[in-house]
Coordinates of C-alpha atoms in Angstrom, one line a residue:
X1122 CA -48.3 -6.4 -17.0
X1123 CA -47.2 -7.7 -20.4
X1124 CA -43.5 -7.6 -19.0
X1125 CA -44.1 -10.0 -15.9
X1126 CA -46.1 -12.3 -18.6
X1127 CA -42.8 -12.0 -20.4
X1128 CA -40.8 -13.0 -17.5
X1129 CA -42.9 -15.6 -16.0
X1130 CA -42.6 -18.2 -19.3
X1131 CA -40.3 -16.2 -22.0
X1132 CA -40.0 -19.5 -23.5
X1133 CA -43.3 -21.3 -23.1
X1134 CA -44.7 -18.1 -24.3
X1135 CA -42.7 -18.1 -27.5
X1136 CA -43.6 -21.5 -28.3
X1137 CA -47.6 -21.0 -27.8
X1138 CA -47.9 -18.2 -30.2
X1139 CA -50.6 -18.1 -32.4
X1140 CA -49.2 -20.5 -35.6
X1141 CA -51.8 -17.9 -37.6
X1142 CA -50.1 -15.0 -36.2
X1143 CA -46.2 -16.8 -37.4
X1144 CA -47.2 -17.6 -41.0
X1145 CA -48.6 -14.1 -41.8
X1146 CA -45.4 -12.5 -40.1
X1147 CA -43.0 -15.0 -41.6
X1148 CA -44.8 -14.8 -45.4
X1149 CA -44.4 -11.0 -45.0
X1150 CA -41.1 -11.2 -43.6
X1151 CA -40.1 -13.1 -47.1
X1152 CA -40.9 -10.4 -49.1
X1153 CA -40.5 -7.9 -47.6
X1154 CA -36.8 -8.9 -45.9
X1155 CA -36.6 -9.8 -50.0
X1156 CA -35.0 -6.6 -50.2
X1157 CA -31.6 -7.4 -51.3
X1158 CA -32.5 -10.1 -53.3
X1159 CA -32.4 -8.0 -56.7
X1160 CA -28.6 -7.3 -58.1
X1161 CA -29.8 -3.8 -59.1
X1162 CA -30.8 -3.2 -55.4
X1163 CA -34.4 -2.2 -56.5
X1164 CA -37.7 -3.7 -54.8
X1165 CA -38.3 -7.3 -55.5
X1166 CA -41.3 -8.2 -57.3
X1167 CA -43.0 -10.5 -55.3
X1168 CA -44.4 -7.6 -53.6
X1169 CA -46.7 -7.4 -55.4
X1170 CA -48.9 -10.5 -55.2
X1171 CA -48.2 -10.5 -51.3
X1172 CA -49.9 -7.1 -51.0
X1173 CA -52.8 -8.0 -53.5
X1174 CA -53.4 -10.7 -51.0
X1175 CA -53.4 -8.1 -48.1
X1176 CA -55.8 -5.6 -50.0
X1177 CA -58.2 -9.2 -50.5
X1178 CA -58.3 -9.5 -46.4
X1179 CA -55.6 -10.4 -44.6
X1180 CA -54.5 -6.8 -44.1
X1181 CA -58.1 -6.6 -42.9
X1182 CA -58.0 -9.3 -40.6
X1183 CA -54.7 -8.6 -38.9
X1184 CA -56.5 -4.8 -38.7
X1185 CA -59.5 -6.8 -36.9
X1186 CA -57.8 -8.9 -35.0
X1187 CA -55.6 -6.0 -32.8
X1188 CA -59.0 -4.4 -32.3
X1189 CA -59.8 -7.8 -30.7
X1190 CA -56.7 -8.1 -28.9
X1191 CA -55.3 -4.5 -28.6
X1192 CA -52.7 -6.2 -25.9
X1193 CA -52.2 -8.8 -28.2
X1194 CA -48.2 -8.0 -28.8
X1195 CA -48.1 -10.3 -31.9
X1196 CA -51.1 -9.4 -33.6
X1197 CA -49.5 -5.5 -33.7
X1198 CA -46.0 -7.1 -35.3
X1199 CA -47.9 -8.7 -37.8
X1200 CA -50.1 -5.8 -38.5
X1201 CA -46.5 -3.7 -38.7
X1202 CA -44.6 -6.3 -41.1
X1203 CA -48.5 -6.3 -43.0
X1204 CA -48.1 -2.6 -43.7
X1205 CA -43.9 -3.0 -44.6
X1206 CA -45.0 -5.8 -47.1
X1207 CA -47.5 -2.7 -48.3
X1208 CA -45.3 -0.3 -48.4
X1209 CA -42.8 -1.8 -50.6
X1210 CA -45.5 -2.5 -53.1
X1211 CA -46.4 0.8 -54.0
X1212 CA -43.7 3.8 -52.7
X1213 CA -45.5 5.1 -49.8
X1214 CA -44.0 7.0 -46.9
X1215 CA -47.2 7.1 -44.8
X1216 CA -47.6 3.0 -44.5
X1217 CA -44.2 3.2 -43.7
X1218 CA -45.3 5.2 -40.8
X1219 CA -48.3 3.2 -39.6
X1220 CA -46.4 0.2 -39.8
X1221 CA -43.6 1.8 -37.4
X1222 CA -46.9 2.6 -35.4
X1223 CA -47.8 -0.6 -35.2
X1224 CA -44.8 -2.2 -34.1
X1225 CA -43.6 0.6 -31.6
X1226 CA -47.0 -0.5 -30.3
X1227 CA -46.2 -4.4 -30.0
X1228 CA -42.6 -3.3 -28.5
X1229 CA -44.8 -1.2 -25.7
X1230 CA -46.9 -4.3 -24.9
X1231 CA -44.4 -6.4 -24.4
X1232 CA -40.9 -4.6 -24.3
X1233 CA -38.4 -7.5 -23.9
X1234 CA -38.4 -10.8 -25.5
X1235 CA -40.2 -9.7 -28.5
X1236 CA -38.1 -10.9 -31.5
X1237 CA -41.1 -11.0 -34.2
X1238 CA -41.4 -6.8 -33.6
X1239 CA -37.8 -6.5 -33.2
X1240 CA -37.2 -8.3 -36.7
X1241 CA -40.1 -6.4 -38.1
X1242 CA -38.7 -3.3 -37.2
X1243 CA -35.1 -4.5 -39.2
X1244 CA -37.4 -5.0 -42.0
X1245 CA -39.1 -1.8 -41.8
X1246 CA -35.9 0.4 -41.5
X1247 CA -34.2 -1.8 -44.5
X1248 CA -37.8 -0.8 -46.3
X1249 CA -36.5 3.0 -45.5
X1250 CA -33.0 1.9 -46.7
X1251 CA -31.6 2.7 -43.3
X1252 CA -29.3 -0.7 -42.9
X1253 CA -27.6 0.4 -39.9
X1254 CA -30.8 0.3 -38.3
X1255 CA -31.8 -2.7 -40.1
X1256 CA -28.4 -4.5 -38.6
X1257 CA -29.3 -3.0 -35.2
X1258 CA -32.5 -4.4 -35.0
X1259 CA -31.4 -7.5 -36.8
X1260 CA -28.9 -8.4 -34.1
X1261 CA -30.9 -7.2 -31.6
X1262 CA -33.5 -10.3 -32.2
X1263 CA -31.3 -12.7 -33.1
X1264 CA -29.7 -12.2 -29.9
X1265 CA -33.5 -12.5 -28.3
X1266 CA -34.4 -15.6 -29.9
X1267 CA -31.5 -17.3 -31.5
X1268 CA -33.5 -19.8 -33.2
X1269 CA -35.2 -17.7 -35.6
X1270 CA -35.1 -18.3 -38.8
X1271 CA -36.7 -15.0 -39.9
X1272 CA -34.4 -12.7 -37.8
X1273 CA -31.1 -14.5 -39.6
X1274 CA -33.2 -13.0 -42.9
X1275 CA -33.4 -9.8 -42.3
X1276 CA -29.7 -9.6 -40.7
X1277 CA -28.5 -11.3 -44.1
X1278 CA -30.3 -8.8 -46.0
X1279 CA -28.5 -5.4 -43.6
X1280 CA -24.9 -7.1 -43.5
X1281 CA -25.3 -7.0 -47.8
X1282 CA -26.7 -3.8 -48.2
X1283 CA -24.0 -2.7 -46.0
X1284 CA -21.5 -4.2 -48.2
X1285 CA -20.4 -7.2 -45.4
X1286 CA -20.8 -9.7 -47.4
X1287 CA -19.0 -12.6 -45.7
X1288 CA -21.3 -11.6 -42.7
X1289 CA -24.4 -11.5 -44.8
X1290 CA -23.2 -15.9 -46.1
X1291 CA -22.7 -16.6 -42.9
X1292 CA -26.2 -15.6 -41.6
X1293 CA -28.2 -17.3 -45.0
X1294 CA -26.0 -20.3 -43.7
X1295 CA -27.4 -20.1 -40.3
X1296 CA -30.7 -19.3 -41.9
X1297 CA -30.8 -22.2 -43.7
X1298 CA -29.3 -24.8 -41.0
X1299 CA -32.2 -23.3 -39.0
X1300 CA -35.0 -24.1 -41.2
X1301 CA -34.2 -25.4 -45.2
X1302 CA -37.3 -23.7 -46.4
X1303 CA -38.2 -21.6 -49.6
X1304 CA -37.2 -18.1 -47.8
X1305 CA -33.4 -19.2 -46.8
X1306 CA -33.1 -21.3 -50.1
X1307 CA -33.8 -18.0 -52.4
X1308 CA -31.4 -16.1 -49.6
X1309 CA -29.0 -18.9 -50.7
X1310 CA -29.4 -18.5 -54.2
X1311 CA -28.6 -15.0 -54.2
X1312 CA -25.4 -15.1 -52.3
X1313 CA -24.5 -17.5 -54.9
X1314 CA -25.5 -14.9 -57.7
X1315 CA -23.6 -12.5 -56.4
X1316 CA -20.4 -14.5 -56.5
X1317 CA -21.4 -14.9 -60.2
X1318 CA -22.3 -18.5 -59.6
X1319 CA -25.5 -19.1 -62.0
X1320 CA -25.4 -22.3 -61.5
X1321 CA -25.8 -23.4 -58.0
X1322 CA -27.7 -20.1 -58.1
X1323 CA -30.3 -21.8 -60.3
X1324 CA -29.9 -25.1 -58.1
X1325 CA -30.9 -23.5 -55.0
X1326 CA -33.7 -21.2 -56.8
X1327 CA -35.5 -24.6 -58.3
X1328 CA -35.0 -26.5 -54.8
X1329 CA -36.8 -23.0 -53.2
X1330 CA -39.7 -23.4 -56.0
X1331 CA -39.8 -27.5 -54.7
X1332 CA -40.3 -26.0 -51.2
X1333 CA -42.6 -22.9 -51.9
X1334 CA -45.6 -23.2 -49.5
X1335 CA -47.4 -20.1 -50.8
X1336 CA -48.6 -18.6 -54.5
X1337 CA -46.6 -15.5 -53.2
X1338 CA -43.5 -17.9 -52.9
X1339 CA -44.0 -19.6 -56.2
X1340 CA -44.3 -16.5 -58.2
X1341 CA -40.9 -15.1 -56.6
X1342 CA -39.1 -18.1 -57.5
X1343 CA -40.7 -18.5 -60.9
X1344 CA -39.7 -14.9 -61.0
X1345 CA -36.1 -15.2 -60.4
X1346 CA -35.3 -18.3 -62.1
X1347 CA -36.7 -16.4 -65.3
X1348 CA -34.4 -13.6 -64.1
X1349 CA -31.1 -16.0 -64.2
X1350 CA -32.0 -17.3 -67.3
X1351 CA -32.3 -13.6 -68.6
X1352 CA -29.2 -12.6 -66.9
X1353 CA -27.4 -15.8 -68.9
X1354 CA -28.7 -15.1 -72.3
X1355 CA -30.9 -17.7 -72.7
X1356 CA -34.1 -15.6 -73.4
X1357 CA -36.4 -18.5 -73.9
X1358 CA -35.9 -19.9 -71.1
X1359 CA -36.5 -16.6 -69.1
X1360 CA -40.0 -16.6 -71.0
X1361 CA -40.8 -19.9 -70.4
X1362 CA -40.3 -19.4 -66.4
X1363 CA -42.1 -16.1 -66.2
X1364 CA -45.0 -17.8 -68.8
X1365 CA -45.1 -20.8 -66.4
X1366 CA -45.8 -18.3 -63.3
X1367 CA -48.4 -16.0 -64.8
X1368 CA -50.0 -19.3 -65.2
X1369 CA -50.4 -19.2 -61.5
X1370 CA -50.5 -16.0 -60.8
X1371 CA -51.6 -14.0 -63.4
X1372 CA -51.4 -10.5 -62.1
X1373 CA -47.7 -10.8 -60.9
X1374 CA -45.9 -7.7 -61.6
X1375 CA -42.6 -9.3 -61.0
X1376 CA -43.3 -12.0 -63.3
X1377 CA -44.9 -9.6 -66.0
X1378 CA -41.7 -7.2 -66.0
X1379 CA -39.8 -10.7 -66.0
X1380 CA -41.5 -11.6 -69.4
X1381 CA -41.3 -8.3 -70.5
X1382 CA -37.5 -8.3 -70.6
X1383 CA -37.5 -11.8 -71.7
X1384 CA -40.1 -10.1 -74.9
X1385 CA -37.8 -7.9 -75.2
X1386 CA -34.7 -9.7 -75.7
X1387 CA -36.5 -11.9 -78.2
X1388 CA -37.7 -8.7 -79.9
X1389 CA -41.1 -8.8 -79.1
X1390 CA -41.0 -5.3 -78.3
X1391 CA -45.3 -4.6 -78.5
X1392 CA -45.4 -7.6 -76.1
X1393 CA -43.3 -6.3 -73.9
X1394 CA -44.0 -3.0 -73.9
X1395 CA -48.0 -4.2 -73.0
X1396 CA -46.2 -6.1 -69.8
X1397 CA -44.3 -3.6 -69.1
X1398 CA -47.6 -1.4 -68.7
X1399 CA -49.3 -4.3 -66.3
X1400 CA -46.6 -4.3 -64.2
X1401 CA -46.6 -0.6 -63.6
X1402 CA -50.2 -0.4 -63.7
X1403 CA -50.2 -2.9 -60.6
X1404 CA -46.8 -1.6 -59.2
X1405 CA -45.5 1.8 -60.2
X1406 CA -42.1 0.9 -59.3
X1407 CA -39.0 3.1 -60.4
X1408 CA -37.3 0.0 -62.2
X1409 CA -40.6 -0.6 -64.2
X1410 CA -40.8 3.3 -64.8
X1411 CA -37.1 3.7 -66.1
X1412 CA -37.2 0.0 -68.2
X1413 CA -40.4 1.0 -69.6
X1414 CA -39.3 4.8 -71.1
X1415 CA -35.5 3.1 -71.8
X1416 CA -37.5 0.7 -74.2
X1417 CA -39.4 3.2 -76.1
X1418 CA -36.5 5.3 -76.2
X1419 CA -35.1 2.4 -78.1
X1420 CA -38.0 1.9 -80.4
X1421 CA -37.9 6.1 -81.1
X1422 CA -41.4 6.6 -78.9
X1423 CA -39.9 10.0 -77.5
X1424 CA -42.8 11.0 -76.0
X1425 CA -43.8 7.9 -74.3
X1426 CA -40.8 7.6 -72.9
X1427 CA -40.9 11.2 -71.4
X1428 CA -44.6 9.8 -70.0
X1429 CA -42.3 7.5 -67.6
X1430 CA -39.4 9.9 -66.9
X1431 CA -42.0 12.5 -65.5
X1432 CA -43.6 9.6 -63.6
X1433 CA -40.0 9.1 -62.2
X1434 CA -39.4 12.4 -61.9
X1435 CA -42.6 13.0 -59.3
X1436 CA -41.5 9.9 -57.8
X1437 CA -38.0 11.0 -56.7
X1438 CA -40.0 14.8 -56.2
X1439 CA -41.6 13.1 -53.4
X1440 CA -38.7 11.5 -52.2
X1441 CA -36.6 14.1 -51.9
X1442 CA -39.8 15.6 -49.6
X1443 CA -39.9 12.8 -47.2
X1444 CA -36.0 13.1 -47.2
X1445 CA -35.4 9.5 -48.2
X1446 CA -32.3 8.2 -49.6
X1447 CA -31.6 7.9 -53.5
X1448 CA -32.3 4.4 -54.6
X1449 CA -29.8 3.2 -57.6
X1450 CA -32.9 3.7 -60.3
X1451 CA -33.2 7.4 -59.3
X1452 CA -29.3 7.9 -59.4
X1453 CA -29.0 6.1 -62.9
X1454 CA -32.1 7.6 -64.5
X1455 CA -30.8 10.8 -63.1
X1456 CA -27.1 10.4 -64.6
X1457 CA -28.9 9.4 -67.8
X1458 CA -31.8 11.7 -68.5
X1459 CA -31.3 14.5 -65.6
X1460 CA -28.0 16.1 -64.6
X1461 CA -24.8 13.9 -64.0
X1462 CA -23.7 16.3 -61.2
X1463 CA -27.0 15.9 -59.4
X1464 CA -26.2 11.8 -60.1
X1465 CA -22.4 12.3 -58.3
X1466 CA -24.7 14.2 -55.5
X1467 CA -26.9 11.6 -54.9
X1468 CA -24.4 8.4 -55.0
X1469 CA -22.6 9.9 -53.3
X1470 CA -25.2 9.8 -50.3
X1471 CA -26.4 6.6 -51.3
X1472 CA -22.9 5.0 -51.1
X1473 CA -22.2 5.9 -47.9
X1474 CA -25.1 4.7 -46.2
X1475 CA -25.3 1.7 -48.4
X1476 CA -22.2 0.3 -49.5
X1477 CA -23.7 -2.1 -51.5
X1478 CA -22.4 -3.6 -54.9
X1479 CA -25.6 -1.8 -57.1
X1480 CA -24.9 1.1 -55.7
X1481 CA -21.1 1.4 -56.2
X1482 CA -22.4 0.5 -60.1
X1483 CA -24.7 3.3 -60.1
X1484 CA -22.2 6.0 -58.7
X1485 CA -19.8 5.0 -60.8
X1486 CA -22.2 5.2 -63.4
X1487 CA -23.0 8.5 -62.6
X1488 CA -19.3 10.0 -61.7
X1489 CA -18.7 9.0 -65.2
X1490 CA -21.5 10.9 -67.1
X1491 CA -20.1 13.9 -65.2
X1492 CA -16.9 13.4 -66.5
X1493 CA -14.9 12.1 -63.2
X1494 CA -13.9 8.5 -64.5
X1495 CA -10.8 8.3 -62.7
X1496 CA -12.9 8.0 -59.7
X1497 CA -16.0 6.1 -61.8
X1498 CA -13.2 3.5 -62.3
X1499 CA -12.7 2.9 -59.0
X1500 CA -16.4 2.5 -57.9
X1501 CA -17.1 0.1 -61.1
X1502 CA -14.2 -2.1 -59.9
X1503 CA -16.0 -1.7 -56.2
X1504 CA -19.6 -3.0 -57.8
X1505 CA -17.6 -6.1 -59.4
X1506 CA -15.6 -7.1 -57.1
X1507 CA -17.6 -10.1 -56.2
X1508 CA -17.1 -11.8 -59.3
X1509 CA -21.1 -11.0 -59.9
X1510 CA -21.9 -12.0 -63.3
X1511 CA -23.5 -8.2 -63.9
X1512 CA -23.6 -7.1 -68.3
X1513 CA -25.1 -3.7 -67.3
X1514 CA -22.0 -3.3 -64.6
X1515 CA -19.4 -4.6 -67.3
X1516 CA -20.7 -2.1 -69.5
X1517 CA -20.4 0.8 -67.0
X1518 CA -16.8 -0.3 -66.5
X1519 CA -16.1 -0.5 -70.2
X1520 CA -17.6 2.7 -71.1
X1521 CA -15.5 4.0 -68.3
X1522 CA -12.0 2.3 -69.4
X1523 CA -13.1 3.4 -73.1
X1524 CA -13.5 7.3 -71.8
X1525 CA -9.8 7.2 -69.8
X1526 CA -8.2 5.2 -73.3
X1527 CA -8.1 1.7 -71.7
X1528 CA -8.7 0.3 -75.3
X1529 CA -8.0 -3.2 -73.9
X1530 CA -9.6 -3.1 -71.0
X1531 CA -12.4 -1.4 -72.5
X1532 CA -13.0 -4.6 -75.5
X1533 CA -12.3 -7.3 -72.4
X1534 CA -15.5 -5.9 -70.4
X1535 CA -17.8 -5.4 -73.8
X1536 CA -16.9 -8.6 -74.7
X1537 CA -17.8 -10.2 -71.5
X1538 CA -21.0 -8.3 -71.1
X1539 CA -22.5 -9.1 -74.3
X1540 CA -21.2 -12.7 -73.5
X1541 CA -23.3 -13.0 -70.5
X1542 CA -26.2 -11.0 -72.2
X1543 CA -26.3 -9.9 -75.8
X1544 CA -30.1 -8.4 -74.8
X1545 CA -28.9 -7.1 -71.0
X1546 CA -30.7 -3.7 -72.4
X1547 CA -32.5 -1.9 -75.4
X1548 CA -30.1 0.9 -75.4
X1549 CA -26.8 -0.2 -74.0
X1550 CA -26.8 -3.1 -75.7
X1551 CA -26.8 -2.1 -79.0
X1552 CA -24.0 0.9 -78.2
X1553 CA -21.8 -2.0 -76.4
X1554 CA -21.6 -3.5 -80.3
X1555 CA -21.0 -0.4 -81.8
X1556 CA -18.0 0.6 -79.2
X1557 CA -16.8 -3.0 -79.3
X1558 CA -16.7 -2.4 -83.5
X1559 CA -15.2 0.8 -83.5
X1560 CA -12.1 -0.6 -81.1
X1561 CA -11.7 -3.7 -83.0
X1562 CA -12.2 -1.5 -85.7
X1563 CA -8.9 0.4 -84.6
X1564 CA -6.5 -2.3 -84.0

């Protein structure tokens, strides 16, 4: 029945849609297609308002509202995109599965035509880190309705995961052509990160905070702008942006880790170390975890930090359970605090599903704690090859150049990390000085 609806008025259909129905699926598909917004490749942190928001009723309601209208094939994508948004919030395999649920269910209602399940489902299988199915689905609803806005999203976020990164600018571009609003200007911003422009990076970041029509959109841009700031050095004004968000929205946990490294670089390391907490409290994410324990390792708190490496270490516990793939936290906290050859295992996996710039950084990063650097050399060029403006990847590199007796090489990439970032990290920081010292040291 729902097919002959769908061939009767395919395109009068897709224009009556429930408005309600489009703004919960296209808020969800922000953060959620957000993915690939973060150069370290971990979740981004406006999850975590978005869900808040979900738990406070619209999860609810979306629930309701397909017990209202169980043939209802919108009401079951949003419920699906509802649970990704969930999912990424807290590491959860099982709303991973109800949301596939849910949208298998909207595909069954109507089967053709359907691009809101369609580009849910590329934003559920990038959830999974599965980017060849993200780019499947991706291009299957862009070619269904190629006037989505959404869909050109989620294809942007597969095609840079999957290392095609010309592919990935070209569908922001259409994204943004398509509709200029605060989703496709943060896409925009971050394709201009990654070709270590910080500038028009910044630009297009404060022109998406102009255009933000939700708290949830506000605190991802506050969050990010602090992030660049960071990411330049300028530490005040990374505090300053994050201070101005938790204004808004106080229980961010994107914009509480963002202070926290801004803290942190200003060495307010009790204040941080209190965000920090927050933030995992509301959002156990691995990159909270491993930032957390890496600070207090820092500060000598041994056995606070082991609190967060055995949270990590149940974390990746159940991952390797539900047979996921290694995310580039678990690959460097294992090359740093596990076993390197266990690292190699798991870049190697990660890397060739996900060819992505983070995780050629974190392989390398691995390869050369097990001692392979001729090939971490060659991964560490692969993670900057962009240009990417990255003091943690410069350090990898160096450290690399400085284990194979690339002296030169070696002082060019310290001195250009701790130029971008004297703060870029509690621990690798301070050892970037000391190597940089000990070769100038030499000459």
């Amino acid at each position: 029945m729902a097919s002959d609806r769908s061939r009767r008025t395919p395109l009068r259909r897709r224009h009556l849609r429930s408005a309600a129905v489009c703004i919960a699926l296209g808020a969800a598909l922000f953060t959620a297609g957000a993915l690939g917004f973060s150069p370290l490749g971990s979740a981004t942190p406006e999850t975590a308002t978005s869900a808040h928001t979900l738990h406070g009723g619209s999860l609810a309601a979306l629930q309701q509202r397909v017990r209202q209208l169980p043939t209802d094939p919108d009401a079951w994508s949003a419920l699906g995109m509802a649970y990704v948004q969930q999912a990424r919030q807290n590491p959860d395999p099982p709303t991973y599965a109800r949301a596939e649920s849910a949208l298998r269910r909207s595909l069954k209602v109507q089967p053709a035509e359907n691009d809101h399940a369609e580009t849910a489902m590329a934003a559920l299988a990038a959830g999974r880190h599965d980017f060849q199915r993200a780019l499947s689905w991706a291009l299957q609803a862009t070619t269904t309705n190629p006037y989505s806005a959404p869909a050109y999203g989620v294809l942007a976020d597969a095609y840079t995961q999957l290392g095609r990164y010309q592919q990935a600018f070209d569908a922001v571009q259409r994204m943004v052509d398509l509709r200029p609003d605060s989703t496709s200007l943060a896409r925009a911003s971050y394709m201009w990160e990654l070709r270590g422009d910080e500038r028009q990076a910044r630009t297009l970041m404060s022109r998406s905070l102009k255009a933000a029509a939700s708290p949830a959109e506000r605190s991802f841009a506050y969050t990010h702008l602090s992030l660049l700031a960071a990411d330049t050095g300028d530490a005040q004004a990374a505090l300053n942006q994050a201070q101005t968000g938790l204004k808004e929205t106080s229980h961010d946990s994107g914009l509480l880790e963002a202070r926290a490294r801004a803290h942190t670089a200003l060495g307010d390391t009790t204040q941080a170390a209190r965000d920090y907490s927050k933030a995992i409290a509301i959002a156990p994410l691995p990159h909270y975890l491993l930032a957390l324990g890496e600070l207090q390792q820092s500060l000598g708190r041994t056995d606070q930090a082991r609190n967060q490496y055995a949270v990590l270490r149940a974390q990746d516990a159940v991952r390797k359970e539900t047979g996921a793939r290694p995310d580039t936290d678990a690959i460097l906290f294992e090359a740093e605090h596990g076993d390197p050859r266990t690292a190699v295992a798991m870049g190697r996996q990660a890397v060739a599903a996900r060819p992505f710039i983070a995780v050629h950084d974190a392989y390398a990063w691995a390869l050369h704690r097990a001692g392979r650097n001729e090939q971490a050399l060659a991964e560490a060029d692969r993670a900057l090859a962009l240009g990417t403006h990255s003091a943690l990847f410069l350090f990898h590199r160096a450290m690399i150049h400085q284990s194979l007796g690339h002296r030169s090489a070696a002082r060019d990439d310290l001195r250009h990390a701790l130029s971008i970032d004297p703060y870029f990290h509690p621990v690798h920081a301070p050892e970037a000085r000391a190597t940089l010292s000990t070769i100038d040291g030499a000459r």
